[in-house]
Amino acid sequence: MKRVIPFQQVVEAVSALCGKAAVKLPADVLEALQRGAEQEKQPLAKSFFDQYLENAEIAISENMPLCQDTGFAVFFVEYGENVQVDGEGLAAAINAGVREGYAKYYLRKSIVAEPLFDRINTKDNTPAVIHFTPVPGDSVKIVLAPKGGGSENMSALKMMKPSDGREAVVNFVVDSVKNAGGNPCPPVIVGVGIGGTFEKCAQIAKKALLRKVGEANPDPRYAALEAEILEKINKTGVGAQGLGGDITALAVHVEYFPCHIASLPVAVNLNCHAARHAEVVL
Amino acid sequence: MIKKLTTPFTAAAVRSLRAGDEIRLTGIIWTGRDAAHKKLVALLESGAPLPVDLKDQIIYFVGPCPAPPGRPIGSAGPTTSGRMDAYSPILISRCGLTGMIGKGGRSAAVVDAMKKYGAVYFGATGGAGALIAQKIKSCEVVAFPELGTEAVHKLYVEDFPLVVAIDAEGNSLYD
């Protein structure tokens, strides 16, 4: 017998996650911004860091979203193989939770139903993008990472040749951040995926953004790669808001995945300084 | 030094600002982003009148969150200005638009129009939507209500913190 979670329990949990993620900056992101405010030497850039910190305080005291772009609701779900959600199931419950949460917490509805011709807003911020991973056990872990359009638009993916090697990978990531300029609301967190297939590479780049800010990859070679890319990005001088400064990125997180003998895919997914996420286990 | 600025944003004020100036803006400004710009330019090209007279006015590229009870507006930070690059030159040249507020760099065509006709591009602080909302004292939809957050809103702002990112001589903090 599978454990059964009531549909409405998932809806309410997801709705609350939407409200929480939009308003409360995670502690690790807040600490990274505080460090940035201390380290930044250029006065204009420092004033932006001060505004980010003040903004985070106002968001909580006024119960208002940190950023008006409350994003595409992107979920990473670990779905236990011995559990099921009753009624229409988990995906429908997550979408119903998004519908409820984006209305209840006065979040912006930013999704159009069709991308090229009509671009009519769905008016409830659905559908969500949901990445399911089956796992052993009878619980469901739901991570919500609302993703803003400004930073998402600056993403890049390149199918490199294996012979291109490390230096080309570093340059591709650094150039992607430099070319993005002020658009993704720097200081950014840089998610990098290396390996996998075309779509797997993009997915792990996004997942890399969920790691605690600045936590290094457990593989020392990849940790060194992260440190080198971060240093080079911060030497570009793009700075907070792209108006010049010492700190362009707060962290670089690299994730890798096995890949084909012919391939070296590299994906870059940027998160703005309002790096929002929230999670719940049911 | 922080400069105080009020709207309407006249030619003399435009010429007095330099890239890097920190500004506190007070007065009426207009919102518009992708969908509203597309509609405004379509109206212009068909010869129809615009719902808003943009002469000596400032457009803020923003799609705000819904207003919670008792508030004029929800979170309201700038969106990426580059997506409006296709539309801004005609609003500057034909309508007399003198100011734009957003985030991120602009195209050469926009900067050329700013230099030729006299306009300034201000950077607002991206990702500080809750802070900026505190500076917005009133908000009213004046055109394209069907666009929801993308409708044209008339805002009254007090001491809105901005930086002159590109001035009317083409000096740019992005270079």
Short mmCIF file of C-alpha atoms in Angstrom, two decimals:
data_model
loop_
_atom_site.label_atom_id
_atom_site.label_comp_id
_atom_site.label_asym_id
_atom_site.label_seq_id
_atom_site.Cartn_x
_atom_site.Cartn_y
_atom_site.Cartn_z
CA MET A 1 0.00 0.00 0.00
CA LYS A 2 1.28 3.41 -0.94
CA ARG A 3 1.01 6.24 1.52
CA VAL A 4 -1.60 8.75 0.31
CA ILE A 5 -1.21 12.52 0.72
CA PRO A 6 -4.46 14.52 0.43
CA PHE A 7 -4.57 16.73 -2.70
CA GLN A 8 -5.47 19.82 -0.66
CA GLN A 9 -2.48 19.35 1.66
CA VAL A 10 -0.15 19.70 -1.33
CA VAL A 11 -2.08 22.72 -2.65
CA GLU A 12 -1.77 24.54 0.67
CA ALA A 13 1.91 23.70 1.08
CA VAL A 14 2.76 24.90 -2.43
CA SER A 15 0.69 28.05 -2.02
CA ALA A 16 2.60 28.89 1.17
CA LEU A 17 5.92 28.19 -0.58
CA CYS A 18 5.02 30.70 -3.32
CA GLY A 19 4.38 33.40 -0.71
CA LYS A 20 7.49 32.61 1.30
CA ALA A 21 9.90 32.36 -1.64
CA ALA A 22 8.78 35.71 -3.08
CA VAL A 23 9.20 37.66 0.16
CA LYS A 24 11.94 36.12 2.29
CA LEU A 25 15.49 36.09 0.98
CA PRO A 26 17.25 32.88 2.10
CA ALA A 27 19.80 33.45 4.92
CA ASP A 28 22.78 32.34 2.79
CA VAL A 29 21.91 34.86 0.05
CA LEU A 30 21.46 37.62 2.62
CA GLU A 31 24.87 36.83 4.14
CA ALA A 32 26.49 36.87 0.70
CA LEU A 33 25.01 40.32 0.04
CA GLN A 34 26.20 41.56 3.44
CA ARG A 35 29.73 40.37 2.63
CA GLY A 36 29.45 42.08 -0.74
CA ALA A 37 28.42 45.37 0.85
CA GLU A 38 31.55 45.22 3.02
CA GLN A 39 33.92 44.20 0.22
CA GLU A 40 32.71 46.47 -2.58
CA LYS A 41 34.96 49.52 -2.89
CA GLN A 42 33.21 51.53 -5.58
CA PRO A 43 30.74 53.94 -3.95
CA LEU A 44 27.90 53.64 -6.50
CA ALA A 45 28.10 49.83 -6.51
CA LYS A 46 28.22 49.81 -2.70
CA SER A 47 25.07 51.94 -2.63
CA PHE A 48 23.29 49.22 -4.64
CA PHE A 49 24.33 46.56 -2.13
CA ASP A 50 22.93 48.77 0.62
CA GLN A 51 19.68 49.07 -1.33
CA TYR A 52 19.48 45.28 -1.76
CA LEU A 53 19.81 44.82 2.00
CA GLU A 54 17.26 47.53 2.73
CA ASN A 55 14.95 45.98 0.14
CA ALA A 56 15.18 42.59 1.88
CA GLU A 57 14.17 44.22 5.18
CA ILE A 58 11.26 46.13 3.60
CA ALA A 59 10.04 42.98 1.85
CA ILE A 60 9.65 41.27 5.23
CA SER A 61 8.29 44.25 7.17
CA GLU A 62 5.76 45.10 4.42
CA ASN A 63 5.16 41.46 3.43
CA MET A 64 5.86 42.46 -0.18
CA PRO A 65 7.75 40.54 -2.87
CA LEU A 66 11.48 41.30 -3.06
CA CYS A 67 11.13 41.79 -6.80
CA GLN A 68 8.07 42.48 -8.94
CA ASP A 69 9.15 39.63 -11.20
CA THR A 70 7.88 36.79 -9.05
CA GLY A 71 8.93 34.52 -11.82
CA PHE A 72 8.16 31.31 -13.58
CA ALA A 73 7.34 28.81 -10.83
CA VAL A 74 10.06 26.18 -11.29
CA PHE A 75 9.89 23.11 -9.06
CA PHE A 76 12.37 20.36 -8.33
CA VAL A 77 10.42 17.50 -6.82
CA GLU A 78 11.77 14.30 -5.27
CA TYR A 79 8.79 11.99 -5.44
CA GLY A 80 8.91 8.93 -3.19
CA GLU A 81 8.03 5.72 -5.00
CA ASN A 82 5.83 4.59 -2.10
CA VAL A 83 3.62 7.67 -1.96
CA GLN A 84 0.89 9.14 -4.09
CA VAL A 85 -1.25 12.26 -4.05
CA ASP A 86 -4.96 11.53 -4.25
CA GLY A 87 -7.42 13.04 -6.71
CA GLU A 88 -5.72 14.38 -9.83
CA GLY A 89 -2.23 13.72 -8.51
CA LEU A 90 0.90 15.67 -7.68
CA ALA A 91 1.42 17.75 -10.82
CA ALA A 92 -2.16 19.01 -10.73
CA ALA A 93 -1.84 19.76 -7.01
CA ILE A 94 1.35 21.77 -7.57
CA ASN A 95 -0.31 23.82 -10.32
CA ALA A 96 -3.37 24.39 -8.11
CA GLY A 97 -1.01 25.57 -5.34
CA VAL A 98 0.66 28.04 -7.72
CA ARG A 99 -2.75 29.33 -8.81
CA GLU A 100 -3.78 29.86 -5.18
CA GLY A 101 -0.47 31.26 -3.91
CA TYR A 102 0.08 33.78 -6.70
CA ALA A 103 -3.39 35.22 -6.05
CA LYS A 104 -3.32 35.06 -2.25
CA TYR A 105 0.09 36.73 -1.84
CA TYR A 106 -0.39 39.39 -4.55
CA LEU A 107 2.35 38.03 -6.78
CA ARG A 108 2.72 38.99 -10.41
CA LYS A 109 1.33 36.66 -13.03
CA SER A 110 4.03 36.51 -15.69
CA ILE A 111 3.17 33.55 -17.92
CA VAL A 112 1.68 33.75 -21.42
CA ALA A 113 -0.14 30.68 -22.75
CA GLU A 114 1.56 30.64 -26.14
CA PRO A 115 4.91 32.24 -26.91
CA LEU A 116 4.91 33.49 -30.51
CA PHE A 117 1.55 34.64 -31.79
CA ASP A 118 -1.03 35.67 -29.16
CA ARG A 119 1.05 35.88 -25.96
CA ILE A 120 -2.10 35.97 -23.80
CA ASN A 121 -1.42 35.95 -20.06
CA THR A 122 -2.78 32.86 -18.27
CA LYS A 123 -3.58 35.23 -15.36
CA ASP A 124 -2.71 32.68 -12.65
CA ASN A 125 1.01 32.10 -13.32
CA THR A 126 0.41 28.50 -14.39
CA PRO A 127 1.61 26.21 -15.74
CA ALA A 128 4.57 25.56 -13.47
CA VAL A 129 7.71 23.88 -14.76
CA ILE A 130 8.17 20.73 -12.68
CA HIS A 131 11.25 18.50 -12.67
CA PHE A 132 10.35 15.15 -11.08
CA THR A 133 12.94 12.76 -9.73
CA PRO A 134 11.68 9.42 -8.41
CA VAL A 135 13.34 8.45 -5.12
CA PRO A 136 12.90 5.55 -2.69
CA GLY A 137 10.63 6.17 0.31
CA ASP A 138 7.20 7.57 1.09
CA SER A 139 7.75 11.32 1.26
CA VAL A 140 7.68 14.16 -1.26
CA LYS A 141 10.26 16.96 -1.22
CA ILE A 142 9.17 20.04 -3.13
CA VAL A 143 11.68 22.81 -3.87
CA LEU A 144 10.36 25.98 -5.49
CA ALA A 145 12.78 28.30 -7.26
CA PRO A 146 10.79 31.14 -8.86
CA LYS A 147 12.82 32.32 -11.86
CA GLY A 148 12.74 35.87 -13.14
CA GLY A 149 12.76 36.61 -16.86
CA GLY A 150 15.60 39.15 -16.84
CA SER A 151 18.19 36.69 -15.60
CA GLU A 152 16.74 33.68 -17.42
CA ASN A 153 16.99 35.55 -20.74
CA MET A 154 20.77 35.78 -20.30
CA SER A 155 21.21 32.00 -20.21
CA ALA A 156 23.56 30.36 -22.70
CA LEU A 157 24.29 26.83 -23.86
CA LYS A 158 27.06 25.65 -26.14
CA MET A 159 27.76 22.20 -27.49
CA MET A 160 31.57 22.29 -27.30
CA LYS A 161 34.07 19.80 -28.63
CA PRO A 162 35.84 17.60 -26.06
CA SER A 163 39.15 18.99 -27.43
CA ASP A 164 38.08 22.53 -26.45
CA GLY A 165 38.96 21.71 -22.85
CA ARG A 166 39.01 23.62 -19.63
CA GLU A 167 40.12 27.04 -20.85
CA ALA A 168 37.35 27.25 -23.43
CA VAL A 169 34.79 26.31 -20.79
CA VAL A 170 36.06 29.05 -18.46
CA ASN A 171 36.01 31.63 -21.23
CA PHE A 172 32.50 30.70 -22.35
CA VAL A 173 31.11 31.13 -18.84
CA VAL A 174 32.98 34.39 -18.17
CA ASP A 175 31.95 35.83 -21.55
CA SER A 176 28.32 34.86 -20.95
CA VAL A 177 28.25 36.82 -17.69
CA LYS A 178 30.15 39.76 -19.19
CA ASN A 179 27.86 39.97 -22.22
CA ALA A 180 24.80 39.86 -19.94
CA GLY A 181 25.95 43.16 -18.40
CA GLY A 182 23.35 44.73 -16.15
CA ASN A 183 20.43 42.77 -17.60
CA PRO A 184 20.34 39.84 -15.13
CA CYS A 185 20.53 42.16 -12.07
CA PRO A 186 24.09 41.50 -10.93
CA PRO A 187 25.64 40.52 -8.60
CA VAL A 188 24.54 37.18 -9.98
CA ILE A 189 24.85 33.61 -8.89
CA VAL A 190 26.20 31.61 -11.82
CA GLY A 191 24.87 28.11 -12.38
CA VAL A 192 27.01 26.07 -14.76
CA GLY A 193 26.17 22.65 -16.16
CA ILE A 194 28.89 20.60 -17.83
CA GLY A 195 28.15 17.34 -19.59
CA GLY A 196 24.97 15.33 -20.07
CA THR A 197 22.83 15.85 -23.15
CA PHE A 198 21.56 19.21 -24.44
CA GLU A 199 18.57 19.30 -22.07
CA LYS A 200 20.28 17.58 -19.13
CA CYS A 201 23.07 20.14 -19.25
CA ALA A 202 20.60 23.04 -19.01
CA GLN A 203 18.75 21.34 -16.18
CA ILE A 204 21.85 20.78 -14.02
CA ALA A 205 22.92 24.39 -14.62
CA LYS A 206 19.60 25.47 -13.14
CA LYS A 207 19.83 22.98 -10.31
CA ALA A 208 23.30 24.34 -9.46
CA LEU A 209 21.58 27.62 -8.48
CA LEU A 210 19.86 25.85 -5.60
CA ARG A 211 23.11 25.08 -3.81
CA LYS A 212 23.89 27.17 -0.71
CA VAL A 213 25.60 30.32 -2.01
CA GLY A 214 29.34 29.77 -2.34
CA GLU A 215 29.32 26.13 -1.25
CA ALA A 216 32.00 24.44 -3.35
CA ASN A 217 31.56 21.40 -5.56
CA PRO A 218 32.74 18.33 -3.56
CA ASP A 219 35.13 17.37 -6.38
CA PRO A 220 38.27 19.50 -5.79
CA ARG A 221 38.91 19.88 -9.55
CA TYR A 222 35.45 21.36 -10.04
CA ALA A 223 35.80 23.46 -6.87
CA ALA A 224 39.01 24.95 -8.32
CA LEU A 225 37.19 25.58 -11.59
CA GLU A 226 34.43 27.43 -9.72
CA ALA A 227 36.98 29.59 -7.91
CA GLU A 228 38.82 30.45 -11.13
CA ILE A 229 35.64 31.39 -12.99
CA LEU A 230 34.43 33.52 -10.07
CA GLU A 231 37.70 35.42 -9.92
CA LYS A 232 37.69 36.08 -13.66
CA ILE A 233 34.04 37.20 -13.62
CA ASN A 234 34.74 39.66 -10.83
CA LYS A 235 37.69 41.07 -12.80
CA THR A 236 35.35 42.04 -15.65
CA GLY A 237 34.22 45.09 -13.66
CA VAL A 238 30.57 44.69 -14.73
CA GLY A 239 29.54 45.26 -11.11
CA ALA A 240 26.21 45.62 -9.35
CA GLN A 241 23.49 46.62 -11.86
CA GLY A 242 26.13 46.53 -14.61
CA LEU A 243 27.21 50.08 -13.73
CA GLY A 244 30.74 49.11 -12.69
CA GLY A 245 32.07 47.49 -9.56
CA ASP A 246 34.30 44.88 -7.96
CA ILE A 247 31.58 42.27 -7.41
CA THR A 248 29.73 40.94 -10.46
CA ALA A 249 29.01 37.46 -9.11
CA LEU A 250 28.43 36.22 -5.58
CA ALA A 251 29.25 32.62 -6.44
CA VAL A 252 29.81 30.15 -9.27
CA HIS A 253 28.28 26.70 -8.86
CA VAL A 254 29.29 23.99 -11.32
CA GLU A 255 27.44 20.69 -11.65
CA TYR A 256 28.55 17.93 -13.99
CA PHE A 257 26.99 14.82 -15.48
CA PRO A 258 28.38 11.94 -17.55
CA CYS A 259 28.34 12.67 -21.26
CA HIS A 260 28.71 11.12 -24.71
CA ILE A 261 32.20 10.40 -26.06
CA ALA A 262 31.59 13.01 -28.76
CA SER A 263 30.24 15.77 -26.51
CA LEU A 264 31.14 18.56 -24.13
CA PRO A 265 27.94 20.52 -23.49
CA VAL A 266 28.24 23.61 -21.28
CA ALA A 267 25.24 25.59 -19.99
CA VAL A 268 25.13 28.84 -18.05
CA ASN A 269 22.04 29.82 -16.08
CA LEU A 270 22.17 33.05 -14.12
CA ASN A 271 20.27 33.99 -11.00
CA CYS A 272 19.83 37.60 -9.98
CA HIS A 273 20.91 38.73 -6.51
CA ALA A 274 17.35 38.07 -5.30
CA ALA A 275 18.07 34.34 -5.44
CA ARG A 276 14.80 32.99 -4.16
CA HIS A 277 13.93 29.46 -3.20
CA ALA A 278 11.90 27.64 -0.57
CA GLU A 279 11.22 24.00 0.15
CA VAL A 280 8.89 21.69 2.01
CA VAL A 281 8.85 17.96 2.74
CA LEU A 282 5.47 16.22 2.89
CA MET B 1 25.95 64.78 -4.54
CA ILE B 2 22.36 63.71 -5.08
CA LYS B 3 20.30 65.84 -7.47
CA LYS B 4 16.56 66.39 -7.02
CA LEU B 5 14.54 66.16 -10.20
CA THR B 6 10.86 66.77 -10.92
CA THR B 7 8.57 66.06 -13.88
CA PRO B 8 7.71 67.21 -16.52
CA PHE B 9 11.25 66.52 -17.68
CA THR B 10 12.05 69.49 -19.91
CA ALA B 11 14.86 69.99 -22.43
CA ALA B 12 16.80 72.21 -20.03
CA ALA B 13 16.72 69.56 -17.31
CA VAL B 14 17.72 66.88 -19.82
CA ARG B 15 20.83 68.81 -20.81
CA SER B 16 21.80 69.47 -17.17
CA LEU B 17 22.27 65.78 -16.30
CA ARG B 18 25.47 63.75 -16.70
CA ALA B 19 26.09 60.01 -16.64
CA GLY B 20 26.82 59.00 -13.04
CA ASP B 21 24.57 61.63 -11.44
CA GLU B 22 22.53 60.20 -8.57
CA ILE B 23 18.93 61.38 -8.74
CA ARG B 24 15.86 61.51 -6.52
CA LEU B 25 12.84 61.89 -8.83
CA THR B 26 9.49 63.32 -7.77
CA GLY B 27 6.38 63.70 -9.95
CA ILE B 28 4.22 61.87 -12.45
CA ILE B 29 5.75 59.13 -14.61
CA TRP B 30 4.22 56.49 -16.90
CA THR B 31 4.77 52.75 -16.95
CA GLY B 32 5.20 50.65 -20.06
CA ARG B 33 6.95 47.44 -20.99
CA ASP B 34 6.96 45.04 -23.95
CA ALA B 35 3.25 44.72 -24.75
CA ALA B 36 2.36 48.38 -24.10
CA HIS B 37 5.28 49.60 -26.22
CA LYS B 38 4.18 47.36 -29.06
CA LYS B 39 0.68 48.82 -28.90
CA LEU B 40 1.88 52.44 -28.61
CA VAL B 41 4.10 52.10 -31.65
CA ALA B 42 1.32 50.34 -33.62
CA LEU B 43 -0.96 53.31 -32.85
CA LEU B 44 1.71 55.78 -33.96
CA GLU B 45 2.32 53.92 -37.20
CA SER B 46 -1.39 53.83 -37.98
CA GLY B 47 -1.66 57.56 -37.34
CA ALA B 48 -3.99 57.15 -34.35
CA PRO B 49 -3.61 59.35 -31.25
CA LEU B 50 -1.78 57.93 -28.23
CA PRO B 51 -3.66 57.50 -24.94
CA VAL B 52 -0.92 59.50 -23.19
CA ASP B 53 0.89 62.66 -24.31
CA LEU B 54 4.58 61.73 -23.90
CA LYS B 55 6.03 65.20 -24.57
CA ASP B 56 8.61 65.94 -21.84
CA GLN B 57 7.60 62.77 -20.02
CA ILE B 58 9.39 59.80 -18.49
CA ILE B 59 8.48 56.14 -19.12
CA TYR B 60 9.36 53.58 -16.45
CA PHE B 61 9.89 50.05 -17.78
CA VAL B 62 8.06 48.07 -15.11
CA GLY B 63 5.35 45.47 -14.68
CA PRO B 64 4.34 45.80 -11.03
CA CYS B 65 2.93 43.19 -8.68
CA PRO B 66 -0.75 43.60 -7.75
CA ALA B 67 -1.41 46.12 -4.98
CA PRO B 68 -2.08 44.49 -1.61
CA PRO B 69 -5.00 45.99 0.38
CA GLY B 70 -4.32 49.55 1.53
CA ARG B 71 -1.38 50.05 -0.86
CA PRO B 72 -1.22 51.94 -4.18
CA ILE B 73 0.99 49.28 -5.81
CA GLY B 74 2.90 46.06 -5.17
CA SER B 75 6.60 45.42 -5.70
CA ALA B 76 7.72 47.58 -8.64
CA GLY B 77 11.36 47.39 -9.74
CA PRO B 78 12.66 47.94 -13.29
CA THR B 79 12.65 45.35 -16.06
CA THR B 80 15.38 44.84 -18.70
CA SER B 81 15.36 47.90 -20.97
CA GLY B 82 16.97 46.20 -23.97
CA ARG B 83 13.64 44.65 -24.89
CA MET B 84 12.26 48.14 -25.48
CA ASP B 85 15.15 49.15 -27.77
CA ALA B 86 13.04 48.42 -30.86
CA TYR B 87 10.39 50.90 -29.73
CA SER B 88 12.14 53.71 -27.82
CA PRO B 89 13.64 55.68 -30.77
CA ILE B 90 10.25 56.42 -32.35
CA LEU B 91 8.77 57.52 -28.99
CA ILE B 92 11.73 59.87 -28.54
CA SER B 93 11.71 61.28 -32.09
CA ARG B 94 7.96 61.52 -32.72
CA CYS B 95 6.43 61.98 -29.27
CA GLY B 96 9.05 64.05 -27.47
CA LEU B 97 9.72 61.45 -24.78
CA THR B 98 12.65 62.77 -22.73
CA GLY B 99 13.28 60.11 -20.10
CA MET B 100 13.33 56.35 -19.67
CA ILE B 101 13.87 54.32 -16.52
CA GLY B 102 14.98 50.70 -16.56
CA LYS B 103 17.91 48.39 -16.04
CA GLY B 104 20.74 47.23 -18.29
CA GLY B 105 22.29 48.77 -21.41
CA ARG B 106 20.64 50.23 -24.53
CA SER B 107 21.29 49.81 -28.25
CA ALA B 108 23.25 52.24 -30.39
CA ALA B 109 20.00 53.26 -32.14
CA VAL B 110 18.44 54.30 -28.82
CA VAL B 111 21.52 56.27 -27.79
CA ASP B 112 21.61 57.99 -31.20
CA ALA B 113 17.97 59.09 -30.78
CA MET B 114 18.71 60.29 -27.23
CA LYS B 115 21.56 62.45 -28.53
CA LYS B 116 19.68 63.79 -31.53
CA TYR B 117 16.42 64.69 -29.79
CA GLY B 118 17.54 65.10 -26.18
CA ALA B 119 16.67 62.28 -23.81
CA VAL B 120 18.16 60.62 -20.73
CA TYR B 121 18.22 56.98 -19.67
CA PHE B 122 18.06 56.36 -15.92
CA GLY B 123 18.97 53.15 -14.14
CA ALA B 124 16.72 52.09 -11.30
CA THR B 125 17.86 49.37 -8.92
CA GLY B 126 16.87 46.01 -10.36
CA GLY B 127 15.65 43.59 -7.74
CA ALA B 128 14.75 46.31 -5.25
CA GLY B 129 11.04 46.24 -6.04
CA ALA B 130 9.82 46.41 -2.44
CA LEU B 131 12.00 49.44 -1.71
CA ILE B 132 10.91 51.25 -4.88
CA ALA B 133 7.23 50.51 -4.11
CA GLN B 134 7.60 52.65 -0.98
CA LYS B 135 8.45 55.63 -3.23
CA ILE B 136 5.30 55.24 -5.34
CA LYS B 137 2.46 57.21 -3.77
CA SER B 138 -0.31 56.65 -6.31
CA CYS B 139 -1.02 54.36 -9.24
CA GLU B 140 -3.78 54.38 -11.83
CA VAL B 141 -4.25 52.38 -15.05
CA VAL B 142 -4.66 54.83 -17.95
CA ALA B 143 -4.38 52.62 -21.06
CA PHE B 144 -4.59 49.02 -22.23
CA PRO B 145 -6.17 47.61 -19.03
CA GLU B 146 -6.48 44.25 -20.81
CA LEU B 147 -2.70 43.89 -20.49
CA GLY B 148 -2.85 43.55 -16.70
CA THR B 149 0.59 44.21 -15.23
CA GLU B 150 1.73 45.37 -18.69
CA ALA B 151 -0.92 48.10 -18.91
CA VAL B 152 0.15 51.75 -18.96
CA HIS B 153 -0.05 53.06 -15.39
CA LYS B 154 0.22 56.67 -14.25
CA LEU B 155 2.43 56.79 -11.16
CA TYR B 156 3.16 59.59 -8.72
CA VAL B 157 6.61 59.01 -7.21
CA GLU B 158 8.48 60.78 -4.44
CA ASP B 159 12.27 60.63 -4.18
CA PHE B 160 12.57 57.63 -6.51
CA PRO B 161 16.31 56.71 -6.36
CA LEU B 162 17.90 56.64 -9.84
CA VAL B 163 21.27 56.94 -11.54
CA VAL B 164 21.83 58.66 -14.87
CA ALA B 165 23.13 55.64 -16.78
CA ILE B 166 23.29 57.25 -20.25
CA ASP B 167 23.07 61.02 -20.69
CA ALA B 168 21.87 63.09 -23.66
CA GLU B 169 25.43 63.39 -24.98
CA GLY B 170 25.72 59.62 -25.14
CA ASN B 171 28.04 59.21 -22.16
CA SER B 172 27.30 55.78 -20.68
CA LEU B 173 28.16 54.01 -17.46
CA TYR B 174 27.89 50.71 -19.36
CA ASP B 175 30.91 51.48 -21.59
#
